[in-house]
Amino acid sequence: MANITVKFVNFWNGFNESDNRFVELLRTRHNVTIIPSTDPAEPDLLFFSIFGTPRHFGSRSIRIYYTGENDVPDFNVCDYAISFHPITFSDRHFRYPLYMLYNPYGVEGASCALSDDMATARGFCTALLRNTQSCDPMRISIIDTVESYKPITYGGPFRNNTGGPVADKIEFISGYKFNLALENSCVPGYVTEKIVEPFAAGTVPVYWGSEWVNNDFNPSAFINASNHASPVDLVKAISDIDNDSSRYLEMLNAPKFRPGVPGKYDEGLLEFLDNIVVNGRRHVSPYGMSGTIYAIDSLTRPAYHSVWTRRALKLLKKLSVI
């Protein structure tokens, strides 16, 4: 058992630096001390993510990149990476889907608290979207086609018809039979919390995204848009289940995960992190092309995160210049 210090920087708002899955797993084998992100002290392990002005450049720590977004880890600037990608790169990468940070064990045990009659008598379907500018057009196509069958209740900023964004997403979608669980993009392995939330709420997800969802989740517990040739065919399948209480209840009450999931991810992540601690090896080289890329990134990435740079890039993208 080693004594190690850990710091988390550039994670999203609300991320708990002292109580999260990474720390929880590390503490099963090591004595872990958390260095606050505001403290300039160097940790043994520096976990960094994608949000805000980068703070990992120049660090002498072992750098571990984590992303739940649809970006690819850059091993020129990180020693190790944890992402959703199904890639193998010696001992430097581990696939750990974003939904694993959303208490998947509680989700497996979740069930609809309503009687069968009340469950099938609920409102039709919900959708909660924020990002509609930088997402795959299929997302909006599915929404519009489902809307042509029955009105959708929108609880987020997009097309809101509830008087404003709802305060509690899980509570909100629990009042409806279906929830549109649509990823921002369809990328191999990219499975986020979007499918977990309707499961936790005791409703049926209508999922669109990576086919890898079938590797982790029980296909009998949700409607997978990828199994249908078009949004029209998808809506036909939704309509059939919506109008057949027996089929709906069977799907609603089916086990959520495939056997052994999510335990295999936590076991794998523990071994991945333990290997980093035990070996204490850094991989990013200050020499050759890798060193040049690192030096360039250390100058350009902070500049990119300037509010004016981001605004200019968004404008150019909107104008279809880039």
XYZ file of C-alpha atoms in Angstrom:
322
model
C 0.000 0.000 0.000
C 1.518 3.300 -1.146
C 1.012 6.845 0.100
C -0.016 8.934 -2.905
C -1.275 12.446 -3.545
C -3.916 13.141 -6.198
C -5.256 16.299 -7.805
C -8.125 16.905 -10.250
C -8.088 19.890 -12.629
C -10.269 21.023 -15.533
C -13.193 18.782 -14.634
C -16.787 19.952 -15.066
C -18.707 22.120 -12.616
C -20.035 19.996 -9.788
C -17.327 17.338 -9.993
C -16.420 16.272 -6.455
C -12.623 16.223 -6.141
C -12.565 14.288 -2.876
C -15.427 11.848 -3.476
C -15.492 10.182 -6.885
C -14.999 6.758 -8.437
C -11.273 7.265 -9.089
C -10.498 8.132 -5.478
C -12.856 5.470 -4.177
C -11.075 2.732 -6.136
C -7.556 3.976 -5.385
C -8.325 3.966 -1.658
C -9.051 0.233 -1.739
C -5.292 -0.319 -2.184
C -3.495 2.889 -1.273
C -3.481 5.776 1.167
C -4.756 8.703 -0.867
C -4.439 12.389 -0.023
C -6.383 14.864 -2.169
C -4.664 18.116 -3.087
C -7.318 20.757 -3.883
C -7.314 22.017 -7.458
C -6.618 25.525 -6.132
C -3.417 24.377 -4.388
C -0.274 24.884 -6.548
C 1.447 21.828 -5.019
C 2.391 19.033 -7.417
C 0.604 15.694 -6.828
C 1.828 12.213 -7.641
C -1.140 11.735 -9.977
C -2.673 14.653 -11.851
C -6.085 13.849 -13.320
C -7.136 16.429 -15.903
C -10.092 16.806 -18.213
C -11.199 19.083 -21.032
C -13.006 22.013 -19.395
C -11.571 25.507 -18.971
C -8.042 26.757 -19.503
C -5.680 23.740 -19.414
C -3.628 23.434 -16.238
C -1.651 20.258 -16.869
C 1.058 21.747 -19.075
C 4.382 22.013 -17.272
C 3.318 19.644 -14.512
C 5.959 17.168 -13.312
C 3.275 14.749 -12.139
C 2.074 11.597 -13.863
C -0.696 13.020 -16.035
C -3.917 11.046 -16.484
C -6.462 12.414 -18.947
C -10.148 11.691 -18.429
C -12.880 12.495 -20.923
C -16.560 11.715 -21.105
C -16.851 13.802 -24.282
C -16.538 12.613 -27.881
C -12.884 13.561 -28.240
C -9.841 11.326 -28.672
C -7.096 11.365 -25.983
C -3.826 12.938 -27.118
C -1.021 10.738 -25.828
C 1.497 13.427 -26.726
C 0.276 15.421 -23.717
C -0.888 12.732 -21.283
C 0.906 9.742 -19.814
C -2.327 7.767 -19.473
C -5.930 8.243 -20.531
C -9.389 7.065 -19.523
C -12.095 7.511 -22.129
C -15.024 5.776 -23.825
C -12.956 4.740 -26.862
C -12.539 0.999 -27.523
C -8.809 1.373 -28.163
C -5.754 -0.481 -26.888
C -2.465 1.333 -26.370
C -0.181 -0.820 -24.196
C -1.015 -0.007 -20.557
C -1.772 3.650 -21.256
C -5.513 3.572 -21.956
C -8.627 2.164 -20.330
C -12.212 2.344 -21.579
C -14.492 3.574 -18.794
C -17.800 4.947 -20.140
C -19.117 8.195 -18.699
C -22.248 6.529 -17.353
C -20.046 4.650 -14.856
C -19.765 7.879 -12.860
C -23.570 7.934 -12.426
C -24.048 5.212 -9.769
C -24.762 2.350 -12.186
C -25.204 -0.083 -9.294
C -28.205 1.911 -8.089
C -29.555 1.982 -11.633
C -29.522 -1.812 -11.873
C -31.639 -2.023 -8.749
C -33.979 0.762 -9.824
C -37.541 -0.038 -10.788
C -40.698 1.848 -11.568
C -42.385 2.770 -8.296
C -45.786 2.884 -9.943
C -48.332 0.125 -10.350
C -48.593 -1.405 -13.813
C -51.778 0.530 -14.512
C -50.225 3.833 -13.449
C -46.990 3.117 -15.350
C -48.830 2.579 -18.614
C -51.166 5.553 -18.026
C -48.310 8.069 -17.756
C -47.639 10.824 -20.279
C -46.021 9.818 -23.549
C -42.401 10.960 -23.848
C -39.823 13.498 -22.673
C -36.764 15.100 -24.211
C -34.236 17.332 -22.467
C -31.674 18.923 -24.763
C -29.209 21.754 -24.441
C -26.817 21.197 -27.331
C -28.619 21.516 -30.643
C -25.969 23.415 -32.617
C -23.050 20.997 -32.339
C -24.764 17.638 -32.644
C -25.492 15.061 -35.308
C -28.553 16.099 -37.413
C -30.024 12.630 -36.819
C -30.759 13.717 -33.255
C -33.180 16.425 -34.380
C -34.588 14.227 -37.141
C -35.583 11.591 -34.592
C -37.181 14.204 -32.342
C -39.208 15.736 -35.165
C -40.415 12.339 -36.376
C -41.444 11.203 -32.898
C -43.222 14.543 -32.455
C -45.271 13.786 -35.562
C -46.661 10.707 -33.773
C -47.445 12.315 -30.405
C -46.434 15.574 -28.685
C -43.191 15.423 -26.700
C -42.785 17.148 -23.347
C -39.559 19.189 -23.391
C -37.981 19.819 -20.009
C -34.691 21.379 -21.116
C -33.751 24.633 -22.877
C -34.581 23.201 -26.321
C -38.261 23.733 -27.268
C -39.173 23.991 -23.617
C -42.920 23.657 -22.993
C -42.875 23.206 -19.219
C -42.416 26.835 -18.213
C -38.626 26.576 -17.992
C -35.902 23.946 -17.560
C -36.885 21.424 -14.902
C -34.993 21.326 -11.597
C -34.852 17.542 -11.213
C -34.385 15.602 -14.453
C -34.930 12.139 -12.975
C -38.117 13.137 -11.190
C -39.403 14.837 -14.329
C -38.894 11.962 -16.753
C -40.280 9.442 -14.237
C -43.728 10.858 -15.011
C -43.630 9.621 -18.612
C -43.519 6.275 -20.402
C -40.535 7.033 -22.641
C -37.504 9.297 -22.701
C -35.521 10.226 -25.809
C -31.964 9.326 -24.781
C -30.064 10.706 -27.768
C -26.290 11.127 -27.832
C -24.713 14.222 -29.378
C -22.961 12.021 -31.912
C -22.674 8.398 -32.945
C -19.091 7.339 -32.191
C -17.912 3.783 -31.397
C -17.934 3.288 -27.628
C -19.464 6.700 -26.850
C -22.170 5.770 -24.331
C -22.996 8.435 -21.759
C -25.393 8.968 -18.875
C -28.250 9.568 -21.321
C -29.387 5.945 -21.235
C -28.768 5.541 -17.498
C -30.999 8.442 -16.436
C -34.290 7.032 -17.801
C -33.403 3.648 -16.297
C -32.905 5.351 -12.926
C -36.243 7.132 -13.366
C -38.177 3.934 -14.027
C -39.032 4.660 -17.633
C -38.068 3.239 -21.024
C -35.201 4.873 -22.953
C -35.410 5.431 -26.689
C -31.679 5.399 -27.369
C -29.699 6.650 -30.328
C -25.919 6.507 -30.402
C -23.121 3.961 -30.352
C -23.841 0.317 -31.126
C -21.574 -0.438 -28.165
C -24.604 0.211 -25.983
C -25.567 -3.410 -26.675
C -22.304 -4.643 -25.142
C -23.200 -3.193 -21.744
C -26.987 -2.919 -21.582
C -29.751 -5.457 -22.018
C -31.261 -4.877 -25.498
C -34.631 -5.996 -24.139
C -34.741 -3.036 -21.724
C -34.758 -0.181 -24.238
C -35.682 0.815 -27.781
C -32.556 1.147 -29.905
C -32.942 3.539 -32.825
C -29.988 1.899 -34.569
C -32.068 -1.249 -35.025
C -34.401 0.619 -37.369
C -33.715 1.758 -40.909
C -35.120 5.265 -40.482
C -36.751 7.556 -37.918
C -40.112 6.602 -39.452
C -39.444 2.910 -38.762
C -38.305 3.812 -35.243
C -41.549 5.655 -34.541
C -43.511 2.659 -35.792
C -41.704 0.517 -33.196
C -42.357 3.096 -30.455
C -46.030 3.226 -31.419
C -46.353 -0.566 -31.289
C -44.936 -0.701 -27.752
C -46.816 2.411 -26.651
C -50.087 0.729 -27.601
C -49.297 -2.700 -26.163
C -49.243 -2.584 -22.353
C -47.854 -6.108 -21.997
C -44.862 -5.413 -24.246
C -44.269 -2.079 -22.580
C -44.258 -3.550 -19.066
C -41.975 -6.379 -20.153
C -39.445 -3.851 -21.454
C -39.888 -1.591 -18.430
C -39.171 -4.395 -15.953
C -36.337 -6.113 -17.833
C -32.828 -6.174 -16.241
C -30.906 -3.060 -17.290
C -27.345 -4.358 -17.667
C -25.851 -7.424 -19.236
C -24.467 -9.864 -16.623
C -21.234 -8.717 -15.003
C -21.622 -5.079 -15.955
C -20.760 -2.620 -14.386
C -18.496 -4.582 -12.030
C -16.057 -5.454 -14.827
C -15.400 -1.770 -15.489
C -14.588 -0.964 -11.867
C -12.358 -4.036 -11.584
C -10.538 -3.066 -14.768
C -10.158 0.565 -13.736
C -8.743 -0.442 -10.366
C -6.071 -2.594 -12.027
C -5.317 0.204 -14.508
C -4.847 2.816 -11.774
C -2.959 0.446 -9.494
C -0.480 -0.293 -12.290
C 0.153 3.439 -12.666
C 0.820 3.839 -8.945
C 3.023 0.751 -8.613
C 5.147 1.419 -11.707
C 5.229 5.210 -11.402
C 6.184 5.566 -15.049
C 5.765 8.657 -17.180
C 5.449 8.290 -20.942
C 5.288 11.794 -22.435
C 8.665 12.576 -23.965
C 10.150 16.077 -24.097
C 12.214 15.034 -27.133
C 11.595 14.608 -30.842
C 8.264 15.334 -32.519
C 6.306 14.382 -29.394
C 8.149 17.080 -27.468
C 7.502 19.599 -30.236
C 3.770 18.818 -30.261
C 3.654 19.148 -26.482
C 5.401 22.533 -26.619
C 3.035 23.830 -29.313
C -0.027 22.616 -27.433
C 1.163 24.253 -24.223
C 1.034 27.592 -26.049
C -1.991 27.199 -28.320
C -4.474 25.353 -26.109
C -4.641 28.014 -23.388
C -5.117 30.627 -26.127
C -7.950 28.581 -27.615
C -9.807 28.696 -24.307
C -9.908 32.500 -24.397
C -13.558 33.545 -24.452
C -12.939 35.689 -27.550
C -11.268 32.819 -29.430
C -14.140 30.478 -28.622
C -16.718 33.025 -29.730
C -14.886 33.642 -33.015
C -14.656 29.908 -33.746
C -18.362 29.403 -32.988
C -19.211 32.254 -35.367
C -17.021 30.812 -38.119
C -18.580 27.382 -37.636
C -22.061 28.884 -37.800
C -21.118 30.587 -41.055
C -19.837 27.222 -42.352
C -16.369 28.680 -42.832
C -14.808 25.824 -40.841
